[in-house]
Short mmCIF file of C-alpha atoms and ligand atoms in Angstrom, two decimals:
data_model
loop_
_atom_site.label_atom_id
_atom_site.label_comp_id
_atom_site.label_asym_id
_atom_site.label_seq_id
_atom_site.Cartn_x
_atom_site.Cartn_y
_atom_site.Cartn_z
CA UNK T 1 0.00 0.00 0.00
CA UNK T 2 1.13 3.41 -1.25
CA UNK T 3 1.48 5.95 2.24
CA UNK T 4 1.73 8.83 0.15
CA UNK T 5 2.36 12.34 1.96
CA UNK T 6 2.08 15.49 -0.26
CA UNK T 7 5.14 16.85 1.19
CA UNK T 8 8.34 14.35 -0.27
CA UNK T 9 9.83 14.75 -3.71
CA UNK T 10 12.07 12.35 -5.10
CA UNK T 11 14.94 14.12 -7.03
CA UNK T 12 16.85 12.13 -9.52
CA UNK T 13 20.23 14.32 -10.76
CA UNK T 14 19.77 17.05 -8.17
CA UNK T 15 22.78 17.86 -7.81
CA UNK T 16 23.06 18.84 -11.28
CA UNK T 17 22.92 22.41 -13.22
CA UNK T 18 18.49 22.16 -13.04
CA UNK T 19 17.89 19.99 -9.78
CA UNK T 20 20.05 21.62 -7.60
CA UNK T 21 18.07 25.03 -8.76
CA UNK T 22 14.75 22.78 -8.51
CA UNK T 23 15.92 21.36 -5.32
CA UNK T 24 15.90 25.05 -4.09
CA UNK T 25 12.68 25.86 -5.26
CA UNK T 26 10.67 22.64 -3.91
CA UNK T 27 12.21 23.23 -0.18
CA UNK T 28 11.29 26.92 -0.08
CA UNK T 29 7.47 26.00 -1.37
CA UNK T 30 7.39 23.53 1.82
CA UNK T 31 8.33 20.15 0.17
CA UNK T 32 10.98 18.01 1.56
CA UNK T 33 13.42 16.29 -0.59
CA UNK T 34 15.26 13.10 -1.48
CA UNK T 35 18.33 13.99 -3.61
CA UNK T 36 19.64 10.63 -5.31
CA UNK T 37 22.81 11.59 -8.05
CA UNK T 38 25.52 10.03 -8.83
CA UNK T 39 27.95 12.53 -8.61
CA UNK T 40 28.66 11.90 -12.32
CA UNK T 41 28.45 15.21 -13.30
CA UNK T 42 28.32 16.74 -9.96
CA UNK T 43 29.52 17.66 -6.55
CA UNK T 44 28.16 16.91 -2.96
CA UNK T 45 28.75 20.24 -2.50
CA UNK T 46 26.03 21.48 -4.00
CA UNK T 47 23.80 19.93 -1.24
CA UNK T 48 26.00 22.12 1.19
CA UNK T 49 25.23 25.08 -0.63
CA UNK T 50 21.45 24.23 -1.14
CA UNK T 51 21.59 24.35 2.82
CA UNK T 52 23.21 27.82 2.90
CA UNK T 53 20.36 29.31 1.05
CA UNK T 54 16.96 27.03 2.24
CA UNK T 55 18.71 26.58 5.44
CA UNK T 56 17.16 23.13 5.52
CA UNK T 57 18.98 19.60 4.37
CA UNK T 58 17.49 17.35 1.77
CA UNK T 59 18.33 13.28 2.10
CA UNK T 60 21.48 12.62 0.03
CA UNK T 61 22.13 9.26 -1.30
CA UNK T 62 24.56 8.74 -3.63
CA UNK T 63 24.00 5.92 -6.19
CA UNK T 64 23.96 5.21 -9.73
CA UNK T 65 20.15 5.01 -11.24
CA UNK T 66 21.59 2.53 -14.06
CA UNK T 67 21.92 -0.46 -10.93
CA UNK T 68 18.12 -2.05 -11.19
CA UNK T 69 18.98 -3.40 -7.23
CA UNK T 70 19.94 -0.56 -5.94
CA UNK T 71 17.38 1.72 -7.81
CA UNK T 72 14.80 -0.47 -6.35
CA UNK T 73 16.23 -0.90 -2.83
CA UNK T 74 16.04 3.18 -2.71
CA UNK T 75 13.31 3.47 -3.64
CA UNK T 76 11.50 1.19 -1.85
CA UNK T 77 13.29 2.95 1.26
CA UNK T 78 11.75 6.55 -0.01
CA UNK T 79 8.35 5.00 -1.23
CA UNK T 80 6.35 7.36 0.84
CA UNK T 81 7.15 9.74 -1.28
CA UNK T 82 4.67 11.69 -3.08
CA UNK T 83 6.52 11.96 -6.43
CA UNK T 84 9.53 11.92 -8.01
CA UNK T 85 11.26 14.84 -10.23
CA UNK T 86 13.69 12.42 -13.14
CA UNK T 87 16.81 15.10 -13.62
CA UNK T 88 19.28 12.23 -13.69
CA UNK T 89 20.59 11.64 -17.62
CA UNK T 90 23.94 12.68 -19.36
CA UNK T 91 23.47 15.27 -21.77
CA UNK T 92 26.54 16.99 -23.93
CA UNK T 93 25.79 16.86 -27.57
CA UNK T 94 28.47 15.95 -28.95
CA UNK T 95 29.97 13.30 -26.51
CA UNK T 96 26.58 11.19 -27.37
CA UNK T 97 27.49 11.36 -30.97
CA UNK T 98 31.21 10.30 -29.82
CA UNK T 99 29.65 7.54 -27.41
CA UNK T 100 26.29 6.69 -28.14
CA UNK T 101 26.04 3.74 -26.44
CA UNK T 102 26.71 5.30 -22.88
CA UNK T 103 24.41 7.75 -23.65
CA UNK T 104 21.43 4.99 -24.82
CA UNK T 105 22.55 3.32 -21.52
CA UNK T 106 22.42 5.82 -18.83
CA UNK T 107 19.66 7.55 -20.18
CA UNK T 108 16.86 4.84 -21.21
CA UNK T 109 18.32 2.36 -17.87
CA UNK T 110 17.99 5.18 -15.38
CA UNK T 111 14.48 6.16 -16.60
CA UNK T 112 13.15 2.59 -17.06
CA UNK T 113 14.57 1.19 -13.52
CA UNK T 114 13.03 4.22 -11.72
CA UNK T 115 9.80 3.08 -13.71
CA UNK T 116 9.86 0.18 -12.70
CA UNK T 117 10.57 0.71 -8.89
CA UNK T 118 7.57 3.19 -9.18
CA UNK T 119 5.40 0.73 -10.95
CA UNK T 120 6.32 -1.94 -8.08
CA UNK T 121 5.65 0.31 -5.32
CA UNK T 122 2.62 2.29 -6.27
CA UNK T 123 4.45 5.75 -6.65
CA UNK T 124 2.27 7.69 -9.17
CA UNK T 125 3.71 10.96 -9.56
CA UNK T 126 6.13 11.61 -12.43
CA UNK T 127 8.14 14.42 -13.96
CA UNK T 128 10.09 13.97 -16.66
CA UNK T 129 13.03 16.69 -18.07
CA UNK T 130 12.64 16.84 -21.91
CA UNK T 131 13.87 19.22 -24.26
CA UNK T 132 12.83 21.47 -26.99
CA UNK T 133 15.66 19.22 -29.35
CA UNK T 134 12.43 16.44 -29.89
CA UNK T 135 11.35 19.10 -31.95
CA UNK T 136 14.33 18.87 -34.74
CA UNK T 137 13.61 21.39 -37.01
CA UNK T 138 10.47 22.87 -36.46
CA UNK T 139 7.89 23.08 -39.50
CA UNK T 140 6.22 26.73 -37.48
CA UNK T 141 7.45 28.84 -34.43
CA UNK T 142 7.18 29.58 -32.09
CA UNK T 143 6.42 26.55 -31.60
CA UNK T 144 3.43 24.52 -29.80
CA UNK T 145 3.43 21.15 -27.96
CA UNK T 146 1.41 19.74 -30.69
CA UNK T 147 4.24 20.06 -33.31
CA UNK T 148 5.32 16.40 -34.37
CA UNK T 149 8.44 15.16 -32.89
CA UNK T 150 11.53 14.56 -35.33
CA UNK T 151 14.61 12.36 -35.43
CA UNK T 152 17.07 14.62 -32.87
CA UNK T 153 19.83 15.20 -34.65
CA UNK T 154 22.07 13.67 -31.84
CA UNK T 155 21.91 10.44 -29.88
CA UNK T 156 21.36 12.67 -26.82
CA UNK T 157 18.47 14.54 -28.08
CA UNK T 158 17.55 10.96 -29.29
CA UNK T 159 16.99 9.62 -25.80
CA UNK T 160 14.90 12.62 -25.11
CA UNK T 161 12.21 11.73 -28.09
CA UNK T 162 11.86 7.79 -27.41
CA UNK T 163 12.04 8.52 -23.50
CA UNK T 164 8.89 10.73 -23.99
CA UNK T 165 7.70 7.78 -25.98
CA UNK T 166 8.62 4.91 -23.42
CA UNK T 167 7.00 6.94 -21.06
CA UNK T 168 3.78 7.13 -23.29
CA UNK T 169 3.45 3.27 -23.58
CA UNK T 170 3.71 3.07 -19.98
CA UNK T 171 1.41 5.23 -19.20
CA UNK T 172 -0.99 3.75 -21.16
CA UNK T 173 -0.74 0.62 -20.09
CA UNK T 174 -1.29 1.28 -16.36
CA UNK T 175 -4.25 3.04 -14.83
CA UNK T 176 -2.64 5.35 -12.21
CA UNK T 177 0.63 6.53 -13.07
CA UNK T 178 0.66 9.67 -13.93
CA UNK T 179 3.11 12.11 -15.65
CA UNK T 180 4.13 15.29 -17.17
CA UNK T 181 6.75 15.73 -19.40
CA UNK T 182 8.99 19.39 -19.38
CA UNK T 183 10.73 20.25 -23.05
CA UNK T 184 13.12 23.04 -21.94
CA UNK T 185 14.52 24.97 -24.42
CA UNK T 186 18.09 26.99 -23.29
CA UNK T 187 18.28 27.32 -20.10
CA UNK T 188 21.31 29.78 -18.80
CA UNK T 189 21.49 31.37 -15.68
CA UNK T 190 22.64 31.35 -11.77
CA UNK T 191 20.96 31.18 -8.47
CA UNK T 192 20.58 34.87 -7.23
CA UNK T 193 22.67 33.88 -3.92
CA UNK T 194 25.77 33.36 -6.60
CA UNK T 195 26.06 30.04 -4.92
CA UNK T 196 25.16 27.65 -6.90
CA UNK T 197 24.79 27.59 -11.09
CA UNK T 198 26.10 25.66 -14.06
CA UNK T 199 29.60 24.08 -14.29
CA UNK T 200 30.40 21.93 -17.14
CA UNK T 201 33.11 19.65 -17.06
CA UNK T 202 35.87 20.08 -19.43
CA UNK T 203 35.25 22.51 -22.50
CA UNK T 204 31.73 24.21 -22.37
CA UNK T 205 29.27 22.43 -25.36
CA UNK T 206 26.75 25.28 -24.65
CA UNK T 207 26.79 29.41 -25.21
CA UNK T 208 26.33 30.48 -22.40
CA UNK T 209 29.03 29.01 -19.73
CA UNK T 210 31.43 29.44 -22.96
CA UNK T 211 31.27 32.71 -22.81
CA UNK T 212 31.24 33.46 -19.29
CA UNK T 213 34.72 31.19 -19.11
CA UNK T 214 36.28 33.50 -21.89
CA UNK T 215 35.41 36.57 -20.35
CA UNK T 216 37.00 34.78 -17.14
CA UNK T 217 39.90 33.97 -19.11
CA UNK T 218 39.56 30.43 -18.64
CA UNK T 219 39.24 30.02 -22.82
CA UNK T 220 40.84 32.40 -25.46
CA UNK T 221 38.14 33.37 -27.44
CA UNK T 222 34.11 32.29 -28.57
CA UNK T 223 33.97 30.63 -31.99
CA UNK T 224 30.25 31.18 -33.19
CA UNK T 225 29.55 28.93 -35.31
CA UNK T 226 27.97 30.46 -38.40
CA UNK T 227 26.46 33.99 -39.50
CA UNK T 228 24.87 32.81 -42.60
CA UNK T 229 21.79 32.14 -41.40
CA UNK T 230 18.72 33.46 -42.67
CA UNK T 231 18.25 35.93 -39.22
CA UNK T 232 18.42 39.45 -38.53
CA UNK T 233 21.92 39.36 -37.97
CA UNK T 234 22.98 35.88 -39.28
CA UNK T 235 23.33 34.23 -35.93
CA UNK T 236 20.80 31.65 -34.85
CA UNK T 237 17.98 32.52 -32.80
CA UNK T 238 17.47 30.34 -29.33
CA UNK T 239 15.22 30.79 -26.79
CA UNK T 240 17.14 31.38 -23.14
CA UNK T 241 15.13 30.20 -20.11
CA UNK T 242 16.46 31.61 -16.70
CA UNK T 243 17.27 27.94 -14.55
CA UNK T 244 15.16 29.39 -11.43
CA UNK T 245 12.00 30.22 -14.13
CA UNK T 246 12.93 26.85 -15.06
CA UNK T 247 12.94 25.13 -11.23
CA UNK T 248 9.77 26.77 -10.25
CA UNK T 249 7.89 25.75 -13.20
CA UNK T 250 8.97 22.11 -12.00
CA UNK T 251 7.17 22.91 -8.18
CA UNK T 252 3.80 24.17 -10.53
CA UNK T 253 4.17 20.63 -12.39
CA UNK T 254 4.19 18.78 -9.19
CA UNK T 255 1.50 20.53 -7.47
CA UNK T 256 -0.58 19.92 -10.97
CA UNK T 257 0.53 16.17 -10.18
CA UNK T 258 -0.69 16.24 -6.60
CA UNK T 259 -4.14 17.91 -6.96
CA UNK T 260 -6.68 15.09 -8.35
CA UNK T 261 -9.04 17.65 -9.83
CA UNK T 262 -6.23 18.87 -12.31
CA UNK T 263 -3.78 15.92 -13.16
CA UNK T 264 -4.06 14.26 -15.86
CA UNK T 265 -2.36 10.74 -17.10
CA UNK T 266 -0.24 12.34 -19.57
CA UNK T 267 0.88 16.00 -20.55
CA UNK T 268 4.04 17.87 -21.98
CA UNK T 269 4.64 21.60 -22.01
CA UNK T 270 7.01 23.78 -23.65
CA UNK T 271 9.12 25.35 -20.78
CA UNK T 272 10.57 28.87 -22.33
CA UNK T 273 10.41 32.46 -22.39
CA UNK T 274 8.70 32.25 -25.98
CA UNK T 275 11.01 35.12 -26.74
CA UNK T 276 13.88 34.09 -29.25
CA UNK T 277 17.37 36.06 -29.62
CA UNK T 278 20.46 35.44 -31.66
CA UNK T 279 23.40 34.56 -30.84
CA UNK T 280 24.43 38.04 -31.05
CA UNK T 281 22.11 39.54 -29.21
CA UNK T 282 23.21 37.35 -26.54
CA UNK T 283 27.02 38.47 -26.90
CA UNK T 284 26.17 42.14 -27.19
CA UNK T 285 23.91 41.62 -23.68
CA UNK T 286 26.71 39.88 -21.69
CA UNK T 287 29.12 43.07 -22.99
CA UNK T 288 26.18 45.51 -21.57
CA UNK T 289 25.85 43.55 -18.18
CA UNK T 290 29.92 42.61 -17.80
CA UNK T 291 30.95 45.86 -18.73
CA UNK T 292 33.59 43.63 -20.50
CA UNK T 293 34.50 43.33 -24.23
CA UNK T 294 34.18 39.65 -25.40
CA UNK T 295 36.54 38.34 -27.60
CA UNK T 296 35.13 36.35 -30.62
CA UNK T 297 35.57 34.75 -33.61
CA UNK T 298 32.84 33.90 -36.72
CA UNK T 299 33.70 30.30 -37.60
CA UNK T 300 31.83 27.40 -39.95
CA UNK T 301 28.28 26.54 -38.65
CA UNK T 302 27.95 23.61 -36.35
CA UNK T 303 26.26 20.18 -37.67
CA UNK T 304 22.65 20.17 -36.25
CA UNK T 305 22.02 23.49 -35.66
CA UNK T 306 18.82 25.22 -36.99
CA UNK T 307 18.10 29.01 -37.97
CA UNK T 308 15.28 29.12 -35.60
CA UNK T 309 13.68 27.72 -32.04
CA UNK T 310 11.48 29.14 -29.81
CA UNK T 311 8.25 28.01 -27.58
CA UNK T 312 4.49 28.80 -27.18
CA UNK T 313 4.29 29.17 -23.86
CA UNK T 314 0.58 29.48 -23.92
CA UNK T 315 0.17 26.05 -22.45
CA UNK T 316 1.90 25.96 -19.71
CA UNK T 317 0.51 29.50 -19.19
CA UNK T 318 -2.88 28.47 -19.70
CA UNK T 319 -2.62 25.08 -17.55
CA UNK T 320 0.31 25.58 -15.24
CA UNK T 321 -0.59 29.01 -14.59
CA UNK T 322 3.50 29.45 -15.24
CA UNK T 323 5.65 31.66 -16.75
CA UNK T 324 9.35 32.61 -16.76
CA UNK T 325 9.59 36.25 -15.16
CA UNK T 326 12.79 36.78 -15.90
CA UNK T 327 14.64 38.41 -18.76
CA UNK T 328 17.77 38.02 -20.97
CA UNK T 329 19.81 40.51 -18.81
CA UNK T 330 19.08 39.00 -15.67
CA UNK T 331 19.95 35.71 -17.08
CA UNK T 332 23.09 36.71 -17.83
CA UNK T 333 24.37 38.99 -15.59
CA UNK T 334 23.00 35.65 -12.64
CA UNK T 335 25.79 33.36 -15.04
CA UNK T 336 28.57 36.08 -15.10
CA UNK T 337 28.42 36.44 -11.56
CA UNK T 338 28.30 32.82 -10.66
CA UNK T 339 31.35 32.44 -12.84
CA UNK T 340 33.51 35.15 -11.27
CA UNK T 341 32.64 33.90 -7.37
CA UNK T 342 33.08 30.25 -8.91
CA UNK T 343 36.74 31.67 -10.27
CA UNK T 344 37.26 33.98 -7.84
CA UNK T 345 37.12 31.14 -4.71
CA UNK T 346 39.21 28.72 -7.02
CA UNK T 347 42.03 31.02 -7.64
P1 LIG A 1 23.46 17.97 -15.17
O1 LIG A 1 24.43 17.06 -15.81
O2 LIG A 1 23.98 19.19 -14.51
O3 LIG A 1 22.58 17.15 -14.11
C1 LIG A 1 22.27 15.80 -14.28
C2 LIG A 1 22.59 15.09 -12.97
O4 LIG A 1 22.25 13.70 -13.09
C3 LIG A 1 24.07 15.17 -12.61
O5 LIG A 1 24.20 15.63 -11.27
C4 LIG A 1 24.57 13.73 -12.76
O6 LIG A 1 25.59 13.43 -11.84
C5 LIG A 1 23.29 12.94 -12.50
N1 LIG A 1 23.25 11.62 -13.14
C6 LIG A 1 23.51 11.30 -14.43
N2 LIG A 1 23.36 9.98 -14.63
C7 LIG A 1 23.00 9.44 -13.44
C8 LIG A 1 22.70 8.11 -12.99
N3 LIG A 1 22.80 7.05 -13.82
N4 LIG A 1 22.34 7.93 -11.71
C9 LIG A 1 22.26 8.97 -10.85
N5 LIG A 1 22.53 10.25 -11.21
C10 LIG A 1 22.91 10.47 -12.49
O7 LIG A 1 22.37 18.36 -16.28
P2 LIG A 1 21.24 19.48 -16.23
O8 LIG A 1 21.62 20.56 -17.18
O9 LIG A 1 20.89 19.83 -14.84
O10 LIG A 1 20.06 18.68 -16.91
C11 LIG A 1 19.09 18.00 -16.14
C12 LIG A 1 18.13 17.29 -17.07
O11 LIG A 1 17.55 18.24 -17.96
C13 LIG A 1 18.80 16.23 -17.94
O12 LIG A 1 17.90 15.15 -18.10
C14 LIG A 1 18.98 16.95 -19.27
O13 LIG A 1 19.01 16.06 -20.35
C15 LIG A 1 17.74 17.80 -19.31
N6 LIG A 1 17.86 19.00 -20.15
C16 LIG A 1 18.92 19.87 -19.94
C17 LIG A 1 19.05 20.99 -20.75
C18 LIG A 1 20.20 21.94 -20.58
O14 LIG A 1 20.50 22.69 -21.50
N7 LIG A 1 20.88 21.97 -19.43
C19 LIG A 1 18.09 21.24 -21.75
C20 LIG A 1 17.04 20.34 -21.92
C21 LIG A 1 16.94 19.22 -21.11
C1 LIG A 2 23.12 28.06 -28.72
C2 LIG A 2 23.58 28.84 -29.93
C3 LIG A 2 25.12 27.65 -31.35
C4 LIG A 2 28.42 27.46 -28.52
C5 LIG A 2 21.62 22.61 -26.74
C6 LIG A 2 21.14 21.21 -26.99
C7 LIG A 2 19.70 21.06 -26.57
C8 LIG A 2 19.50 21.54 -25.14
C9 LIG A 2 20.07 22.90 -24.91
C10 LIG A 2 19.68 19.66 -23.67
C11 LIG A 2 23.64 27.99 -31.20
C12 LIG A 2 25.78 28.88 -30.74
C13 LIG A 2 27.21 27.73 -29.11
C14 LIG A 2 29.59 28.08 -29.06
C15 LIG A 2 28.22 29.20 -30.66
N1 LIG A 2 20.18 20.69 -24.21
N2 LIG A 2 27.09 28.60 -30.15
N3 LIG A 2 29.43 28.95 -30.11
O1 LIG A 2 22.42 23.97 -29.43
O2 LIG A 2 20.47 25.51 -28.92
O3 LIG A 2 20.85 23.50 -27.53
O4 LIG A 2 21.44 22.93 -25.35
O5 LIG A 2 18.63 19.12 -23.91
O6 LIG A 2 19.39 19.72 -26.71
O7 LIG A 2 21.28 20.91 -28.37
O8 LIG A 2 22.39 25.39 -27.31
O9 LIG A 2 24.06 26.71 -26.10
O10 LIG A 2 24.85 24.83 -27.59
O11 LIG A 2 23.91 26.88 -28.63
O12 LIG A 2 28.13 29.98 -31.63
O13 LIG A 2 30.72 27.85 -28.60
O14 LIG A 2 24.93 29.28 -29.69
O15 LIG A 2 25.51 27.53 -32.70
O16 LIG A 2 23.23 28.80 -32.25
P1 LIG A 2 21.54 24.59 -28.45
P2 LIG A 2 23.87 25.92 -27.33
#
């Protein structure tokens, strides 16, 4: 028998770049939290510095979702939990294209042992972290929830678009499970405290922390890859979420989960500011909000890129009652300051 209380949240990956935010979020709306990472792409520390702002402590436990035994065994130990946020995947472009296989393996074992352990217990409450790159190119922008899914263009994104679909079959073959899946489109951004924010190992994949290390001196220079493209200014256009617009849409979601008269089995919304800028714009912001030249370089395009992506966020308006507050200079000026305390205490 499921003892569900409203109050736990499992977090898988919290101590990542979007749970540790999320983690944040969920304690300061009143939920307490189970943290389970692997550390694969993350510190402890985090959970120390998660305590610093919320002054409370979330459970830790340290284990790798990929081990069916000890998936189950934890959480079978947490099963009173009300439900359970699924952070925990690896996700740099290009190393799935390098390794595939690792990326297929963590990402589709993870979600389908936590499944599973849910299934076996009774735990009903499920959010998944998807991502705008199901959408591949998009046929209209911005664009809606309803657009069909395409091939990703990398195994990564890959795992994202037959995850949602896993997900699907499961849910239809069960009568109380019950999920929502988030597509995210770029997040960027730092807690406000400057304690806690992104930090990619080895050489940034994304914009954002790439520029914020060159500016910190960390890399020589930004390569952008491409100004041929058919935009205002050549660059491509993205649509940057701020990570704690991100983490509280993630509380909304659960709530949504929790309250019978408004979950449903199965839903997805777009999570994004629905405003798009170039790559550009997001250069000549950082040199507003830094007060600091940037030093750049136009190079080829990068495989897989398109022109254009941005969200409808009318959905998640409309149903969630959320949307992201914050805007592009707050966004990055929260990213350049988390990068010069991050530098600043590793000197
Ligand atoms: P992240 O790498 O910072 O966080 C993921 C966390 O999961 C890490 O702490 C890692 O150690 C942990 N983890 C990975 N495999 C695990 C396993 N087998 N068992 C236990 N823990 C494991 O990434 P993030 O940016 O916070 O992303 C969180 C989620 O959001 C991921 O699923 C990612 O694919 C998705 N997403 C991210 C972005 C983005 O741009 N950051 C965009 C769209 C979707
Ligand atoms: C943004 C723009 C680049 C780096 C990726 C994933 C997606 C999702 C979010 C997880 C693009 C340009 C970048 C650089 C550059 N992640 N750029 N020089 O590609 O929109 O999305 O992160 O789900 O799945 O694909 O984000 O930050 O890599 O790139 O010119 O060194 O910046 O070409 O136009 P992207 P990004």
């Amino acid at each position: 028998m499921n003892k569900a209380t409203a109050s736990k949240v499992i977090v898988t990956g919290g101590c990542g770049y979007i749970g540790s935010h999320t983690v944040i979020e969920l304690q300061q709306s009143g939920f307490d939290v189970i943290v389970v990472d692997d550390l694969s792409n993350s510190s402890a520390e985090t959970i120390d510095r998660s305590v610093q702002i919320t002054g409370k402590s979330p459970v830790f436990v340290n284990l790798d979702l990929k081990d069916e035994k000890a998936c189950y065994s934890f959480f079978k130990e947490h099963q009173e939990a009300s439900g359970v946020i699924h952070f925990a995947a690896h996700k740099a472009v290009g190393e799935s294209v390098q390794k595939p296989l690792m990326y297929y393996q963590n990402n589709f074992f993870s979600l389908i042992n936590c499944l599973s352990a849910m299934h076996e217990l009774e735990m009903n409450n499920f959010i998944f972290s998807s991502s705008a790159t199901v959408y591949g190119t998009p046929e209209t922008l911005p664009i809606t929830e309803s657009e069909q899914t395409q091939r990703p263009f990398s195994p990564y994104g890959n795992t994202k678009k037959v995850a949602e679909e896993i997900l699907e079959d499961f849910i239809d073959s069960t009568d109380k499970f019950a999920a929502i899946s988030l597509r995210y489109f770029n997040p960027i951004g730092a807690h406000d405290s400057g304690l806690i924010g992104e930090l990619p190992s080895g050489i940034p994949n994304n914009l954002m922390p790439y520029i914020t290390q060159t500016a910190a001196g960390v890399r020589e220079k930004l390569m952008i890859f491409g100004n041929d493209y058919p935009t205002k200014d050549g660059t491509p256009i993205r649509d940057y979420i701020h990570v704690v617009d991100l983490a509280k849409a993630h509380v909304v979601a659960i709530q949504r989960l929790l309250d019978k008269k408004k979950k449903k089995n199965y839903e997805i919304f777009n999570l994004g500011t629905g405003i798009g800028y170039s790559v550009m714009d997001v250069i000549q912001t950082f040199e507003e909000v830094s007060g600091q030249k940037l030093n750049y370089e136009i190079t080829d395009r990068r495989p897989g890129d398109v022109p254009f992506l941005f969200a409808s966020t009318d959905l998640a308006k409309e149903k969630l009652g959320w949307v992201a507050e914050k805007n592009l200079s707050e966004m990055i000026s929260s990213s350049w300051e988390w990068e010069r305390n991050f530098r600043n205490k590793n000197k």
